[in-house]
Coordinates of C-alpha atoms and ligand atoms in Angstrom, one line a residue:
X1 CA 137.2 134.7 110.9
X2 CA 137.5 131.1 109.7
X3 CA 136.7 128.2 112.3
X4 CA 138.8 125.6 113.8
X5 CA 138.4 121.9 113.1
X6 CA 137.2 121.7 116.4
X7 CA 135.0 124.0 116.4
X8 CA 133.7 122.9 113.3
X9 CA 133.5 119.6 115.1
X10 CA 131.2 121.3 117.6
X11 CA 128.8 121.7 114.9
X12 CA 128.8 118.7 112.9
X13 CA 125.9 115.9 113.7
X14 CA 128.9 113.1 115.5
X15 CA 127.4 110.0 114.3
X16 CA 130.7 109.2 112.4
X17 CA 128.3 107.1 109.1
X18 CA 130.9 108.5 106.4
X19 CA 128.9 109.2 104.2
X20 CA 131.2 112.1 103.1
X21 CA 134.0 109.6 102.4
X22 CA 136.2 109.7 105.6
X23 CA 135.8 107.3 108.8
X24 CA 134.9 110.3 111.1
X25 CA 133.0 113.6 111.5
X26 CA 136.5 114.9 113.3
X27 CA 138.2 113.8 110.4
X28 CA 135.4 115.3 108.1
X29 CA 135.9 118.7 110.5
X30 CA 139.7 118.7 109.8
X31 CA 139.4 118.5 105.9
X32 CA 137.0 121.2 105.9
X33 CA 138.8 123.5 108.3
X34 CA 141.7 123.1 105.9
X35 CA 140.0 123.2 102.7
X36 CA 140.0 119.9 101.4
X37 CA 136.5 119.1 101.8
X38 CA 133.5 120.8 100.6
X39 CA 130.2 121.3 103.2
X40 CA 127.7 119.9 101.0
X41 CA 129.8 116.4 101.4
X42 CA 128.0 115.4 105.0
X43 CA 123.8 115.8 103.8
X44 CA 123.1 115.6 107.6
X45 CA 124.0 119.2 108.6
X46 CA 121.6 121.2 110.2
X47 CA 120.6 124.5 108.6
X48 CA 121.6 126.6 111.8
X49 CA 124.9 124.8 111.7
X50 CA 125.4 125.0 107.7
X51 CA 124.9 128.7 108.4
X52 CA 127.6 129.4 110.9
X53 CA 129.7 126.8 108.7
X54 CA 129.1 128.6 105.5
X55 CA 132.1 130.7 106.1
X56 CA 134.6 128.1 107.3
X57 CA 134.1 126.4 104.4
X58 CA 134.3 128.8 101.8
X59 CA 137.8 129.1 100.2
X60 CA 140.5 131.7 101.4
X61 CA 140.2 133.4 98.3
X62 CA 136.5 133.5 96.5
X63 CA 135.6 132.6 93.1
X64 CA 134.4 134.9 91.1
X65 CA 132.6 134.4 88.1
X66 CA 132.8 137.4 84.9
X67 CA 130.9 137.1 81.8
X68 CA 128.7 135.2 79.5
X69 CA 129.2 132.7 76.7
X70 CA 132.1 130.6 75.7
X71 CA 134.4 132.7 76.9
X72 CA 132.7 133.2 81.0
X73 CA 135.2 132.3 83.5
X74 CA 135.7 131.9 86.9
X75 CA 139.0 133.7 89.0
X76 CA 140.0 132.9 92.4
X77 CA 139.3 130.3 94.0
X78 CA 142.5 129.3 95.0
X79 CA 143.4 127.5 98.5
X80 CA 147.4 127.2 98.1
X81 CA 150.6 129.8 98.3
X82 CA 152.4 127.0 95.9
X83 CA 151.2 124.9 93.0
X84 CA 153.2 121.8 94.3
X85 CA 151.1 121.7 97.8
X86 CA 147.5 120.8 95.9
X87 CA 146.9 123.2 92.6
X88 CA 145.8 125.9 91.5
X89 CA 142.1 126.0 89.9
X90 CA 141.1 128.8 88.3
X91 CA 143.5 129.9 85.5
X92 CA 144.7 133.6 85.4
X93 CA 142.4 135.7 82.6
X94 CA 144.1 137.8 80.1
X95 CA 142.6 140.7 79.1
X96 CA 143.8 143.6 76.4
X97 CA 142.7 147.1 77.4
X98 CA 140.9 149.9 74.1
X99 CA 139.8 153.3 74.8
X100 CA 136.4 154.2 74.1
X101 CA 137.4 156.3 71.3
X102 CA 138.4 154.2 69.2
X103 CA 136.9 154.3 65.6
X104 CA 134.4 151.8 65.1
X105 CA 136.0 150.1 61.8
X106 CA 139.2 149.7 64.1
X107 CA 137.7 147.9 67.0
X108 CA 135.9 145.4 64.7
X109 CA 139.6 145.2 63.1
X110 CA 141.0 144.3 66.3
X111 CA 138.2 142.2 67.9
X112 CA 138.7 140.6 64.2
X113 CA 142.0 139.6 64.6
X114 CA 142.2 139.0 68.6
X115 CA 139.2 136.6 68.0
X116 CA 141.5 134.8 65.9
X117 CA 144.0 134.0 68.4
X118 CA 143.2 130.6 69.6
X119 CA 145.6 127.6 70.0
X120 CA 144.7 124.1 70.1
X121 CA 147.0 122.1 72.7
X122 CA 146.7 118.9 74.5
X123 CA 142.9 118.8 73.9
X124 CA 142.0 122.5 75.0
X125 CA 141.6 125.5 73.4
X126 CA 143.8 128.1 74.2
X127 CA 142.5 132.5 73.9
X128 CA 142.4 135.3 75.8
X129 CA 139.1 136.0 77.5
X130 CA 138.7 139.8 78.1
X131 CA 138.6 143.3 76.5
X132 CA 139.1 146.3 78.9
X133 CA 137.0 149.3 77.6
X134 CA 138.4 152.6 79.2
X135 CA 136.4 155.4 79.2
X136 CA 137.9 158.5 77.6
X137 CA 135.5 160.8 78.7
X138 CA 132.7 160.8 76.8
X139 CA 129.9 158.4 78.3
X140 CA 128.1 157.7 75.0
X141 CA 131.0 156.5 73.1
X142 CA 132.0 154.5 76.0
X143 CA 128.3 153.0 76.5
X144 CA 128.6 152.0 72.3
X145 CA 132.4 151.2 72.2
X146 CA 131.4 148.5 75.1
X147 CA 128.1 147.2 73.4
X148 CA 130.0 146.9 70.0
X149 CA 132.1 144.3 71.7
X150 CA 129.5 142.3 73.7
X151 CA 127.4 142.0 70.8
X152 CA 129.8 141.1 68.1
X153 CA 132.6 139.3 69.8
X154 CA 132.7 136.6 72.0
X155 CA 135.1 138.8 74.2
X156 CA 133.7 139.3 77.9
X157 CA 134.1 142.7 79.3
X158 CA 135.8 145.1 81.5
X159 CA 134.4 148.4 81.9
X160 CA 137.1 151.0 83.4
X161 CA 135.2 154.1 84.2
X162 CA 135.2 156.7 87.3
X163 CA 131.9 158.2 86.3
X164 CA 129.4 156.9 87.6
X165 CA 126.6 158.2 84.8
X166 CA 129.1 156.5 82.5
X167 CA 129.3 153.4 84.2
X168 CA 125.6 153.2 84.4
X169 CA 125.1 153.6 80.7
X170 CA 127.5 151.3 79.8
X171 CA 126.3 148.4 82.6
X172 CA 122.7 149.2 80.8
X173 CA 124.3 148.1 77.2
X174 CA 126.2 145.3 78.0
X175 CA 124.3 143.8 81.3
X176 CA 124.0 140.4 79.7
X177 CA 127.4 140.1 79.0
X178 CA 128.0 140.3 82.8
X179 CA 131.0 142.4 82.5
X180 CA 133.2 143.2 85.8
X181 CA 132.7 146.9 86.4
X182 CA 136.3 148.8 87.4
X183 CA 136.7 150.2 89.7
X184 CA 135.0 151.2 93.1
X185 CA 137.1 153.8 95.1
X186 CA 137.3 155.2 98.4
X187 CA 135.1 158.6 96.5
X188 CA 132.5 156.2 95.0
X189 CA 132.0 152.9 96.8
X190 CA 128.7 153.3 97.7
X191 CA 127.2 154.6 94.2
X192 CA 129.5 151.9 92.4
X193 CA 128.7 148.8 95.2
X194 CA 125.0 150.3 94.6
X195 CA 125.2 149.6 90.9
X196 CA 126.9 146.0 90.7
X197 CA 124.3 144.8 93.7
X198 CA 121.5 146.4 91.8
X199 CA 122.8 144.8 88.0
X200 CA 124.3 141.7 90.2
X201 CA 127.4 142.3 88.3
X202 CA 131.1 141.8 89.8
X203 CA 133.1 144.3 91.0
X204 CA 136.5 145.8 91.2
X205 CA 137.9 147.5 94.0
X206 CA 141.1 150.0 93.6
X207 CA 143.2 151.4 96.6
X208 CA 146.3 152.9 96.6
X209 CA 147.3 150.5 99.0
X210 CA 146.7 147.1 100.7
X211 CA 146.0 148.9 103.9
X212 CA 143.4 151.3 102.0
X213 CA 141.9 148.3 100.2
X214 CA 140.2 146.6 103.2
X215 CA 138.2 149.2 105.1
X216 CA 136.6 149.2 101.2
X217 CA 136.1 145.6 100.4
X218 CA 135.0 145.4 104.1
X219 CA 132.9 148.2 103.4
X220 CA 131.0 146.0 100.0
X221 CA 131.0 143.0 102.4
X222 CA 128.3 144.5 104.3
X223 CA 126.2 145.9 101.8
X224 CA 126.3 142.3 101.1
X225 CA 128.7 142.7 97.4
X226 CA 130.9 139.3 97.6
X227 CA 132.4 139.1 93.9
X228 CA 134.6 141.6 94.2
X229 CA 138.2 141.2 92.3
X230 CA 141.0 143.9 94.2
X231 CA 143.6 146.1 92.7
X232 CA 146.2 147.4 95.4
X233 CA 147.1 150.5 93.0
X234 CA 150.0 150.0 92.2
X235 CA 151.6 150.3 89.0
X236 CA 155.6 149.7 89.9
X237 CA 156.5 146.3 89.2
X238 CA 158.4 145.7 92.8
X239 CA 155.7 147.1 94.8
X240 CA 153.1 145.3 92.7
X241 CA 154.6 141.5 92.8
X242 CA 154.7 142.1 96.8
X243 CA 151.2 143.4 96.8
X244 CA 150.2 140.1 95.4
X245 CA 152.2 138.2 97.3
X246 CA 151.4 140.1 100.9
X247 CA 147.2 139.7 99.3
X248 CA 147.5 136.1 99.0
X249 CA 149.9 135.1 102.2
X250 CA 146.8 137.3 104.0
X251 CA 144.1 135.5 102.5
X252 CA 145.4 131.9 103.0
X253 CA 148.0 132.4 105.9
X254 CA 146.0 134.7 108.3
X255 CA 142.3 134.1 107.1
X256 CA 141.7 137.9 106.4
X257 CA 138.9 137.6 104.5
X258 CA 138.5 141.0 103.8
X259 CA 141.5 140.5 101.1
X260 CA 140.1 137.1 100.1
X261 CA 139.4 138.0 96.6
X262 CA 141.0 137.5 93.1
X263 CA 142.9 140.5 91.9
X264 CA 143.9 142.5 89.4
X265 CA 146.9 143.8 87.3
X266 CA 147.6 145.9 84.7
X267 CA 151.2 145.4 83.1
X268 CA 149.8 147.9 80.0
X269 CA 150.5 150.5 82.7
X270 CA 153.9 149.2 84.1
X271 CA 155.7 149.2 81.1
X272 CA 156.3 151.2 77.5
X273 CA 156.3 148.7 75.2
X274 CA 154.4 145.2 74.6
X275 CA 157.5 143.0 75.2
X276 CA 158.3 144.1 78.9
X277 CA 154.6 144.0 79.3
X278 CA 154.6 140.9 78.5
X279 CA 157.4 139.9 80.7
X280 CA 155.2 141.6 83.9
X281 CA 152.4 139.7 83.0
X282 CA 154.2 135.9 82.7
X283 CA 154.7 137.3 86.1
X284 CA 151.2 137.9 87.5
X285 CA 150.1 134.4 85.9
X286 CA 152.8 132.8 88.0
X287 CA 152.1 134.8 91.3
X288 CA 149.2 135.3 91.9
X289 CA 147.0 137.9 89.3
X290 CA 143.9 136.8 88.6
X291 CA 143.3 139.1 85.9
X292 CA 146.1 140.7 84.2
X293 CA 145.6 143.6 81.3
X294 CA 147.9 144.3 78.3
X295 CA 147.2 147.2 75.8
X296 CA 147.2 144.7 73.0
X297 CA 147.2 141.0 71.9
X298 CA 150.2 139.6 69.0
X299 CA 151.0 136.2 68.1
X300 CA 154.3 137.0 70.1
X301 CA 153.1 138.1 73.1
X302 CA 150.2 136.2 73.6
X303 CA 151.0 132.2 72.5
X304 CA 154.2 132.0 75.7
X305 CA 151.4 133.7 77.9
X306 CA 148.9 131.7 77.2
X307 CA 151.4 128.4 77.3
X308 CA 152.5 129.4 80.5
X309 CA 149.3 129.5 81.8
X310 CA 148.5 125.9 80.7
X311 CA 151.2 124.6 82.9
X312 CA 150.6 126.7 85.7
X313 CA 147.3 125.7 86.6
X314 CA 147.4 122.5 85.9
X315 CA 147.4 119.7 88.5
X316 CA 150.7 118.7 89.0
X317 CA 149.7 115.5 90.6
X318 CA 148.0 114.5 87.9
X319 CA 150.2 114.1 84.5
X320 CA 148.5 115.5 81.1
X321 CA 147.0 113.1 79.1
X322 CA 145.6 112.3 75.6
X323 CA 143.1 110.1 74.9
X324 CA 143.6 106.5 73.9
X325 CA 142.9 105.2 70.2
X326 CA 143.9 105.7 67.0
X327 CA 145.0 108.9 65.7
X328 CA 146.0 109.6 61.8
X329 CA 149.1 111.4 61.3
X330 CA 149.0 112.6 57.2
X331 CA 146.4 110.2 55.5
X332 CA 147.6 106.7 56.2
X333 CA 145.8 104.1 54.4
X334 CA 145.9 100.5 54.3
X335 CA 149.2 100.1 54.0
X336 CA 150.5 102.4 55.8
X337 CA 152.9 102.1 59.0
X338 CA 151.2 101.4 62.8
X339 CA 152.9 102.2 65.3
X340 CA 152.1 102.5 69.2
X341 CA 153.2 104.8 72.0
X342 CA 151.8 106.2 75.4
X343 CA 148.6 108.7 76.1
X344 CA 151.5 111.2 78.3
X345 CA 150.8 114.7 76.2
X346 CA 154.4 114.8 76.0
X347 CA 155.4 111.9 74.2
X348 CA 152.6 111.9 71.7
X349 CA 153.1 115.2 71.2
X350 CA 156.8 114.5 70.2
X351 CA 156.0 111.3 68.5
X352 CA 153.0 112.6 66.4
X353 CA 155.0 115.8 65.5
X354 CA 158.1 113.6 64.6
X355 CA 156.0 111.3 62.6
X356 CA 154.3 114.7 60.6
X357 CA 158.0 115.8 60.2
X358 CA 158.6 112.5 58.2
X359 CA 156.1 113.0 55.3
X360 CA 155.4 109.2 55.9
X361 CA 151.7 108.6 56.8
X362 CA 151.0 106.6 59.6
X363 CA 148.7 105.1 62.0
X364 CA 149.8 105.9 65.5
X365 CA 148.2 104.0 68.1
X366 CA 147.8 105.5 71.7
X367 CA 147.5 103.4 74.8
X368 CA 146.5 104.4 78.0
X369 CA 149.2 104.3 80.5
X370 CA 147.9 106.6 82.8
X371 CA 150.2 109.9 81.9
X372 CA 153.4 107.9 82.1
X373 CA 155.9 108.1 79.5
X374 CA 157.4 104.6 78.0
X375 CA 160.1 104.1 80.4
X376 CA 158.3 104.9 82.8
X377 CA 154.5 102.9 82.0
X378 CA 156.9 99.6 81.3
X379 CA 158.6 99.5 84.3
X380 CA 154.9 100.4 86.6
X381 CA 153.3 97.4 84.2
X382 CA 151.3 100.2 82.6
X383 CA 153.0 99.1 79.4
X384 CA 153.1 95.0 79.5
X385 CA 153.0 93.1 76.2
X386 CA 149.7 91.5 77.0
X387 CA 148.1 94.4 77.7
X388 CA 149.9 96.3 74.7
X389 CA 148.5 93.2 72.6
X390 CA 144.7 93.5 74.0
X391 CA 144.8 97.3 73.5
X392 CA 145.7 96.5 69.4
X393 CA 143.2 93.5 69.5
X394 CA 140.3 96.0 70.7
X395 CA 141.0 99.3 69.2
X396 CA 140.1 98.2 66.0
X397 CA 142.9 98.9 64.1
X398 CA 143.1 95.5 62.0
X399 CA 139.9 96.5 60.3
X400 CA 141.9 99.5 58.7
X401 CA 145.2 97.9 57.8
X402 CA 146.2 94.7 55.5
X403 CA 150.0 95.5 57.0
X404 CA 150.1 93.8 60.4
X405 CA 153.7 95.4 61.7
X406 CA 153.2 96.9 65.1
X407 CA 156.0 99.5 65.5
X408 CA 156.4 99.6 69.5
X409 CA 159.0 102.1 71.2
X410 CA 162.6 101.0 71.5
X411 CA 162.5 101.5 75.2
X412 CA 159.4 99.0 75.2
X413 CA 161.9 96.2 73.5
X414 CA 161.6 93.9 76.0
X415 CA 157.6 93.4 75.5
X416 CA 157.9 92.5 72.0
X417 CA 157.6 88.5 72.8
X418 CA 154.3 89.3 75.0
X419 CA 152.7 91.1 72.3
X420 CA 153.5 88.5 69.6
X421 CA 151.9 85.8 72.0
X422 CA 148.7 88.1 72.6
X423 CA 148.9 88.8 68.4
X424 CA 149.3 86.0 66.2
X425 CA 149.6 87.3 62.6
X426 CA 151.5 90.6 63.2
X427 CA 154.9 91.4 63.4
X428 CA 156.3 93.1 65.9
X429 CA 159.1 95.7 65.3
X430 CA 161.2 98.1 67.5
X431 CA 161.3 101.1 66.6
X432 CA 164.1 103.5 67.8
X433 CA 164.6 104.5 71.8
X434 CA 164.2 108.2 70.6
X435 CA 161.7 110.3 69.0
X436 CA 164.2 112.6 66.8
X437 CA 164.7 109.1 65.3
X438 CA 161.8 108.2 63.9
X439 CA 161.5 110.1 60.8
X440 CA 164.6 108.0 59.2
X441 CA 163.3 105.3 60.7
X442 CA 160.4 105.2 58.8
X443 CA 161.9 106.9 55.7
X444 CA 163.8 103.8 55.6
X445 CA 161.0 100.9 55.5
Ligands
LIG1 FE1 129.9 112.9 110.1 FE2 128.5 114.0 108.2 FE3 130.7 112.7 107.5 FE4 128.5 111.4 108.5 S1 128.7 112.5 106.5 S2 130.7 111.1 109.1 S3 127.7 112.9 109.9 S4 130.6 114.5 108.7

C-alpha cells in the first residue's frame, strides 16, 4: 500500500537544505506521495528508509520495458486518469499478430512491407513496434517463425503460446530480442513466472476477469516477477473499455498495486474486419491500452493510429515545436524568396506545406517563439521586431541570398518598422494573414 506524505515525512532526513528543489522535506514528502517527485531527488536518504520508500515512490502503474534495438520501448508508467491533469509518458505500442505457420517467403513479405511503414512528423519517426507470433501448435515452427523475425526485422516480439515446451523453445531463440512472453494463466503461472524470472523477460498475465487477475499478478509479485503487462480476458468491446478503465481508476485511485501494470488488448479478436479493428484500437490508445494487437498493418489503418497516438501522449502543457533556423522548401537559391514564421509545429507545418504547394522555392526562416503561433508569440513579445531582426542578423541567412526581402506574416504587420530599424538593407514585406494565401502570394512576385 502506498504511503502518506506524512508518513513519508516520517522517513525523510528533516533538515529542510533543498537540495531536491523545494523549500521543505514536507513539501519534498507531498510531491513524492503524489507522484511528482522522484526518490533519488533528496541524496541524503538513508538506505533503511529508501527501502521502505521504494514503494511509495514508484508510479501507480509500472513501466515496463519490451525488447531490443531501435524499436525497445517502455509501456506504463503512467500517474494520471486524464491527459490534461500532467501527461501521459509512455506511448501505447501497436503490435500486428502472425501465426506460426506461416510460410517463410510470406513472413519476410510482410515483415518487408510493415518495416516500411514509418512516417516522419514534427521531428519523430512514426512505426509500429511489435509482431505477435501465435503458436499454432507445433513448437518448432513457432520457435523458427519467432527467430525469423528477431533476426531479420527490427520488429520486437510477442510470443503467444500456452505450451510451456513451446514457450521455452521459442524464449531460447529470440532471448536477446527480449520479447514479452503471453500469457501466464491461472493453469501455468508458476512454470510461465518460472521461465520469464529465469530468461528476465516480461510477462503477460491473462484472466478471465479483473477479479481473477489479481490473486495472479499478486501471485508473480512474490516470486519477485514485477514486469508484468495484464489482459482482463476479455474480448467484447463494452466489457473490455470498462476493464481498462476499472484497471487504471484501481491503480491510480485506490493504490491497488496488484493491478498497477500496463495492459493489454487485442482488437484482432474483437472485430471481423481490419476497419472496426482499427476503430477498437484508436480506442485503447485513448484509454488506457498499453499494448494493443491488430491482425495486420495497411497504410489505412495504421497512419490515423499512429497520428493519434502522437497527440495523445504528448505533453499538453508543453506546445510541439520545431527547431529554429533555416529550412529549404524546393531548392531556393540566391534569389529566391525569404520568408519568416514561428517554430509552433502547426504553423510551419502549414506554411512549409503551403509554400511546397506553390512550386516557388523558398527560404523559410523559423524563429523560436516558444510553441506559439504568430498571433499569439506577437502579442506575448515572443515575436517583437527587434528580436525578429536579431534572429535574421544571426541565422546566417544573408550569406545565402543577394535578395534582402524579409517576407514576415500578415498578422506580424505591426513589427515591420522594428525589424527595418534592427536591418538596414532589407526590405521588409507583409505577407498575407493566412497560410492558404501564400502560394498566390508568391506566385505573384
Ligand atoms: Fe529534505 Fe532531502 Fe529535500 Fe533536503 S533534499 S529538503 S533533506 S527532502
Amino acid at each position: 500500500m502506498a504511503l502518506t506524505g506524512i508518513q513519508i515525512f516520517k522517513l525523510l532526513p528533516k533538515t529542510n537544505c533543498k537540495e531536491c528543489g523545494v523549500p521543505t522535506c514536507l513539501a519534498f514528502a507531498m510531491n513524492l506521495a503524489s507522484g511528482k517527485a522522484e526518490l533519488d531527488a533528496c541524496p541524503y536518504v538513508s538506505d533503511e528508509a529508501r527501502e521502505q520508500l521504494a514503494e511509495a515512490s514508484a508510479p501507480p502503474i509500472l513501466p515496463v520495458q519490451i525488447g531490443n534495438g531501435v524499436r525497445k520501448l517502455t509501456v506504463g508508467g503512467e500517474t494520471v486518469m486524464y491527459r490534461h491533469e500532467k501527461t501521459f509518458y509512455n506511448p501505447t505500442a501497436i503490435a500486428c499478430k502472425v501465426s506460426s505457420d506461416i510460410k517463410d517467403k510470406e513472413l519476410k513479405a510482410k515483415l518487408a512491407i510493415w518495416n516500411a511503414f514509418q512516417y516522419e512528423r514534427v521531428g519523430f519517426n512514426l512505426r509500429p513496434e511489435l509482431v505477435a507470433v501465435e503458436d499454432a501448435g507445433d513448437a518448432k515452427a513457432f520457435a523458427k517463425t519467432a527467430k525469423t523475425i528477431a533476426e531479420t526485422s527490427e520488429f520486437n516480439l510477442i510470443l503467444m503460446s500456452d505450451n510451456i515446451d513451446a514457450m521455452k523453445a521459442a524464449v531460447e531463440a529470440t532471448s536477446f530480442k527480449k520479447p514479452l512472453i503471453y500469457a501466464a494463466t491461472e493453469a501455468n503461472v508458476d512454470d510461465y513466472g518460472a521461465l520469464a524470472k529465469d530468461n528476465d523477460l516480461p510477462l503477460a498475465v491473462k484472466a478471465d476477469s479483473i477479479d481473477a487477475l489479481i490473486p495472479l499478478t499478486e501471485k508473480l509479485l512474490g516470486m519477485g516477477i514485477k514486469k508484468l503487462v495484464i489482459d482482463s480476458g476479455s474480448r467484447e468491446i463494452k466489457q473490455a473499455f470498462e476493464d481498462q478503465v476499472a484497471i487504471r481508476r484501481a491503480a491510480l485511485k485506490a493504490a491497488n498495486r496488484a493491478l498497477g501494470f500496463p495492459t493489454i488488448a487485442f482488437p484482432c479478436e474483437m472485430a471481423s474486419n481490419l476497419g472496426m479493428e482499427t476503430m477498437i484500437a484508436a480506442m485503447f490508445i485513448a484509454k488506457y491500452g498499453a499494448i494493443t494487437v491488430l491482425s495486420d498493418f495497411t497504410t489505412e489503418s495504421l497512419f490515423p493510429l499512429l497520428i493519434e497516438r502522437l497527440n495523445i501522449f504528448t505533453d499538453p502543457q508543453r506546445p510541439m515545436t520545431v527547431t529554429e533556423g533555416i529550412y529549404e522548401i524546393g531548392t531556393p537559391d540566391e534569389n529566391s524568396p525569404v520568408l519568416i514564421t514561428t517554430n509552433f509545429a502547426l504553423t510551419y507545418f502549414i506554411v512549409s506545406g503551403e509554400i511546397e504547394g506553390s512550386k516557388v522555392p523558398s527560404w523559410l526562416l523559423i524563429k523560436d517563439t516558444e510553441g506559439l503561433s504568430v498571433l499569439t508569440a506577437w502579442a506575448a513579445g515572443k515575436f517583437a521586431g527587434d528580436d525578429v531582426g536579431m534572429f535574421v542578423k544571426k541565422c546566417g541567412i544573408a550569406d545565402k541570398v543577394k535578395n534582402k526581402e524579409l517576407i514576415i506574416p500578415g498578422y506580424a504587420a505591426s513589427i515591420v518598422g522594428e525589424i527595418e530599424e534592427e536591418l538596414p538593407g532589407w526590405t521588409i514585406t507583409v505577407g498575407p494573414r493566412e497560410a492558404p494565401h501564400l502560394p498566390a502570394f508568391l506566385k505573384a512576385k
